[in-house]
Amino acid sequence: MEEERGLSTLCVHGGELKDAHGAPHTPLYDTTTFAFDSTADLLDVVEGRKSGALYTRYGLNPTIQSLEAKLALLEGAPSALAFGSGMAATAALFLAHGREGIVCIGDAYGGTLDLLQNQLPLLGIPTQLLLTREAERLGVLLGGSKKLVFFETPTNPALEIIDIRRMATLAHEFGALVAVDSTFASPVNQRPLAWGADIVVHSATKYLGGHSDLTAGALMGSEALLAPIRAWRSNLGQTIAAETAQLLARSLRTLVVRVERHNENAQAVARALRGHERVKTVFYPGLEDHPGHEIACRQMQGFGGMVTIDVQGDAAEATRIVDRLQWIKIAPSLGGVESLVTQPMTTTHHGLSVAERARRGITDTMIRLSIGLEDPDDLVSDLRQALR
Ligand code: PLP
């Protein structure tokens, strides 16, 4: 049984198709449509009596189906859907399951917050945003209709840890569904379904892709919950391209070794920066004094590759530090082999008002680091020279 294998084995072999030529992994089916011997054969697939390839935008393409089988196995889910971006996955989830209302707990990626605050309300979808420290109010907000509870953990950018089991128990008491954006953790470090979440969201652009060379997204969960999302995905044209699906499957084969090294490097950087005279705070769930450390130890297998620091001085000084980095490149993404740096105020949270950033504890002096696979000593010395 594939699902009983270890994660590294599933990364390499999970979901792979055997073809007539003995290819060691699923080939790229670079076709938009698939031909049938007869109309009866075509109708068997169209009407769902047989599974098979049909049309790539529906996701019925062997390269995409094979990727989705692998993605499902990695999260311990019965099913998965692959999308053209993380935002496509999030938007389809909200449209399919959030129409009665969405409650977002804690910080989230700026695009997700924009969708929740400014766009979904235009369609009449009620949305409410709670800070992590307000999570206990969830019960009050959930009374009545069947809502969707959504959160990231670890959060962006302050790496807060939200207790998945606790939130899922509370939400389920009110008949709400729970979706967790687990992008920062990857399935190597966290499997939200095991803690009671209903759906897992990934921007596969990050650790799953891992090389900053593809844009994709994924949702994992039960077939019953994914079926209505599949319909939105088809008709909004959000399905992953077959070429990207093949590239993503290629990347997933090395996911475990990459993420383990991200974890080690980030831990080394976080420890080296703690106590530095120019650094006020190091946010990393792997540090014993991080407020979410205890929950992270319980629900995560590793603490991830993201480290955020808050530096002394003002915004201009933080920018000078960022601009002086040499190995660590300024770019608004994460999860790739190369280390990247951003200031949340200039990128991911640029769209929020100054007051809203302050309410969320996102300071002008915060610097977010995506720690890559370089030698950790080189990363630490780059950061030390920039801070000097
Ligand atoms: N979720 C998280 C946690 C992210 O950081 C991002 C992007 O940075 C997204 C979702 C959106 O992903 P994408 O850029 O693939 O649309």
PDB file of N, CA and C in Angstrom, residues 147-179:
ATOM      1  N   LYS A 147     -19.657  28.090   8.039  1.00  0.00           N
ATOM      2  CA  LYS A 147     -18.571  28.944   7.540  1.00  0.00           C
ATOM      3  C   LYS A 147     -17.296  28.144   7.275  1.00  0.00           C
ATOM      4  N   LEU A 148     -16.350  28.843   6.669  1.00  0.00           N
ATOM      5  CA  LEU A 148     -15.025  28.270   6.431  1.00  0.00           C
ATOM      6  C   LEU A 148     -14.035  28.995   7.337  1.00  0.00           C
ATOM      7  N   VAL A 149     -13.271  28.234   8.102  1.00  0.00           N
ATOM      8  CA  VAL A 149     -12.202  28.818   8.925  1.00  0.00           C
ATOM      9  C   VAL A 149     -10.890  28.576   8.190  1.00  0.00           C
ATOM     10  N   PHE A 150     -10.115  29.639   8.024  1.00  0.00           N
ATOM     11  CA  PHE A 150      -8.879  29.547   7.246  1.00  0.00           C
ATOM     12  C   PHE A 150      -7.741  30.142   8.059  1.00  0.00           C
ATOM     13  N   PHE A 151      -6.599  29.477   8.060  1.00  0.00           N
ATOM     14  CA  PHE A 151      -5.403  30.116   8.638  1.00  0.00           C
ATOM     15  C   PHE A 151      -4.140  29.492   8.065  1.00  0.00           C
ATOM     16  N   GLU A 152      -3.070  30.293   8.177  1.00  0.00           N
ATOM     17  CA  GLU A 152      -1.739  29.800   7.845  1.00  0.00           C
ATOM     18  C   GLU A 152      -1.061  29.424   9.147  1.00  0.00           C
ATOM     19  N   THR A 153      -0.234  28.434   9.140  1.00  0.00           N
ATOM     20  CA  THR A 153       0.671  28.174  10.253  1.00  0.00           C
ATOM     21  C   THR A 153       1.867  27.409   9.719  1.00  0.00           C
ATOM     22  N   PRO A 154       3.104  27.873   9.972  1.00  0.00           N
ATOM     23  CA  PRO A 154       3.483  29.136  10.565  1.00  0.00           C
ATOM     24  C   PRO A 154       2.968  30.307   9.720  1.00  0.00           C
ATOM     25  N   THR A 155       2.738  31.459  10.391  1.00  0.00           N
ATOM     26  CA  THR A 155       2.173  32.596   9.663  1.00  0.00           C
ATOM     27  C   THR A 155       3.269  33.434   9.009  1.00  0.00           C
ATOM     28  N   ASN A 156       2.792  34.253   8.105  1.00  0.00           N
ATOM     29  CA  ASN A 156       3.644  35.132   7.305  1.00  0.00           C
ATOM     30  C   ASN A 156       3.397  36.560   7.796  1.00  0.00           C
ATOM     31  N   PRO A 157       4.340  37.328   8.258  1.00  0.00           N
ATOM     32  CA  PRO A 157       5.779  37.056   8.312  1.00  0.00           C
ATOM     33  C   PRO A 157       6.292  36.726   9.716  1.00  0.00           C
ATOM     34  N   ALA A 158       5.431  36.791  10.752  1.00  0.00           N
ATOM     35  CA  ALA A 158       5.975  36.719  12.120  1.00  0.00           C
ATOM     36  C   ALA A 158       6.145  35.282  12.611  1.00  0.00           C
ATOM     37  N   LEU A 159       5.832  34.300  11.769  1.00  0.00           N
ATOM     38  CA  LEU A 159       6.037  32.885  12.091  1.00  0.00           C
ATOM     39  C   LEU A 159       5.357  32.482  13.399  1.00  0.00           C
ATOM     40  N   GLU A 160       4.134  33.022  13.584  1.00  0.00           N
ATOM     41  CA  GLU A 160       3.335  32.568  14.724  1.00  0.00           C
ATOM     42  C   GLU A 160       2.862  31.144  14.430  1.00  0.00           C
ATOM     43  N   ILE A 161       2.623  30.397  15.498  1.00  0.00           N
ATOM     44  CA  ILE A 161       2.155  29.019  15.335  1.00  0.00           C
ATOM     45  C   ILE A 161       0.721  28.935  15.854  1.00  0.00           C
ATOM     46  N   ILE A 162      -0.172  28.456  15.013  1.00  0.00           N
ATOM     47  CA  ILE A 162      -1.567  28.296  15.431  1.00  0.00           C
ATOM     48  C   ILE A 162      -1.814  26.813  15.685  1.00  0.00           C
ATOM     49  N   ASP A 163      -2.483  26.534  16.795  1.00  0.00           N
ATOM     50  CA  ASP A 163      -2.729  25.149  17.216  1.00  0.00           C
ATOM     51  C   ASP A 163      -3.836  24.555  16.316  1.00  0.00           C
ATOM     52  N   ILE A 164      -3.450  23.701  15.394  1.00  0.00           N
ATOM     53  CA  ILE A 164      -4.410  23.193  14.396  1.00  0.00           C
ATOM     54  C   ILE A 164      -5.499  22.365  15.078  1.00  0.00           C
ATOM     55  N   ARG A 165      -5.094  21.479  15.982  1.00  0.00           N
ATOM     56  CA  ARG A 165      -6.082  20.599  16.618  1.00  0.00           C
ATOM     57  C   ARG A 165      -7.114  21.412  17.406  1.00  0.00           C
ATOM     58  N   ARG A 166      -6.619  22.433  18.117  1.00  0.00           N
ATOM     59  CA  ARG A 166      -7.503  23.260  18.936  1.00  0.00           C
ATOM     60  C   ARG A 166      -8.515  24.004  18.057  1.00  0.00           C
ATOM     61  N   MET A 167      -8.019  24.623  16.994  1.00  0.00           N
ATOM     62  CA  MET A 167      -8.906  25.394  16.115  1.00  0.00           C
ATOM     63  C   MET A 167      -9.896  24.466  15.400  1.00  0.00           C
ATOM     64  N   ALA A 168      -9.415  23.281  14.983  1.00  0.00           N
ATOM     65  CA  ALA A 168     -10.297  22.352  14.266  1.00  0.00           C
ATOM     66  C   ALA A 168     -11.404  21.867  15.193  1.00  0.00           C
ATOM     67  N   THR A 169     -11.057  21.564  16.447  1.00  0.00           N
ATOM     68  CA  THR A 169     -12.073  21.088  17.399  1.00  0.00           C
ATOM     69  C   THR A 169     -13.137  22.160  17.590  1.00  0.00           C
ATOM     70  N   LEU A 170     -12.679  23.399  17.801  1.00  0.00           N
ATOM     71  CA  LEU A 170     -13.609  24.503  18.037  1.00  0.00           C
ATOM     72  C   LEU A 170     -14.496  24.744  16.802  1.00  0.00           C
ATOM     73  N   ALA A 171     -13.870  24.789  15.630  1.00  0.00           N
ATOM     74  CA  ALA A 171     -14.623  25.070  14.400  1.00  0.00           C
ATOM     75  C   ALA A 171     -15.637  23.956  14.113  1.00  0.00           C
ATOM     76  N   HIS A 172     -15.231  22.716  14.339  1.00  0.00           N
ATOM     77  CA  HIS A 172     -16.125  21.594  14.025  1.00  0.00           C
ATOM     78  C   HIS A 172     -17.352  21.574  14.940  1.00  0.00           C
ATOM     79  N   GLU A 173     -17.181  22.094  16.166  1.00  0.00           N
ATOM     80  CA  GLU A 173     -18.352  22.182  17.066  1.00  0.00           C
ATOM     81  C   GLU A 173     -19.459  23.016  16.436  1.00  0.00           C
ATOM     82  N   PHE A 174     -19.062  23.967  15.576  1.00  0.00           N
ATOM     83  CA  PHE A 174     -20.049  24.855  14.943  1.00  0.00           C
ATOM     84  C   PHE A 174     -20.340  24.434  13.498  1.00  0.00           C
ATOM     85  N   GLY A 175     -19.877  23.260  13.128  1.00  0.00           N
ATOM     86  CA  GLY A 175     -20.146  22.749  11.779  1.00  0.00           C
ATOM     87  C   GLY A 175     -19.339  23.455  10.702  1.00  0.00           C
ATOM     88  N   ALA A 176     -18.283  24.174  11.108  1.00  0.00           N
ATOM     89  CA  ALA A 176     -17.462  24.880  10.115  1.00  0.00           C
ATOM     90  C   ALA A 176     -16.398  23.949   9.543  1.00  0.00           C
ATOM     91  N   LEU A 177     -15.929  24.271   8.346  1.00  0.00           N
ATOM     92  CA  LEU A 177     -14.806  23.547   7.739  1.00  0.00           C
ATOM     93  C   LEU A 177     -13.522  24.287   8.075  1.00  0.00           C
ATOM     94  N   VAL A 178     -12.421  23.544   8.118  1.00  0.00           N
ATOM     95  CA  VAL A 178     -11.139  24.168   8.450  1.00  0.00           C
ATOM     96  C   VAL A 178     -10.133  23.908   7.329  1.00  0.00           C
ATOM     97  N   ALA A 179      -9.591  25.001   6.781  1.00  0.00           N
ATOM     98  CA  ALA A 179      -8.545  24.884   5.754  1.00  0.00           C
ATOM     99  C   ALA A 179      -7.278  25.539   6.286  1.00  0.00           C
TER     100      ALA A 179
END
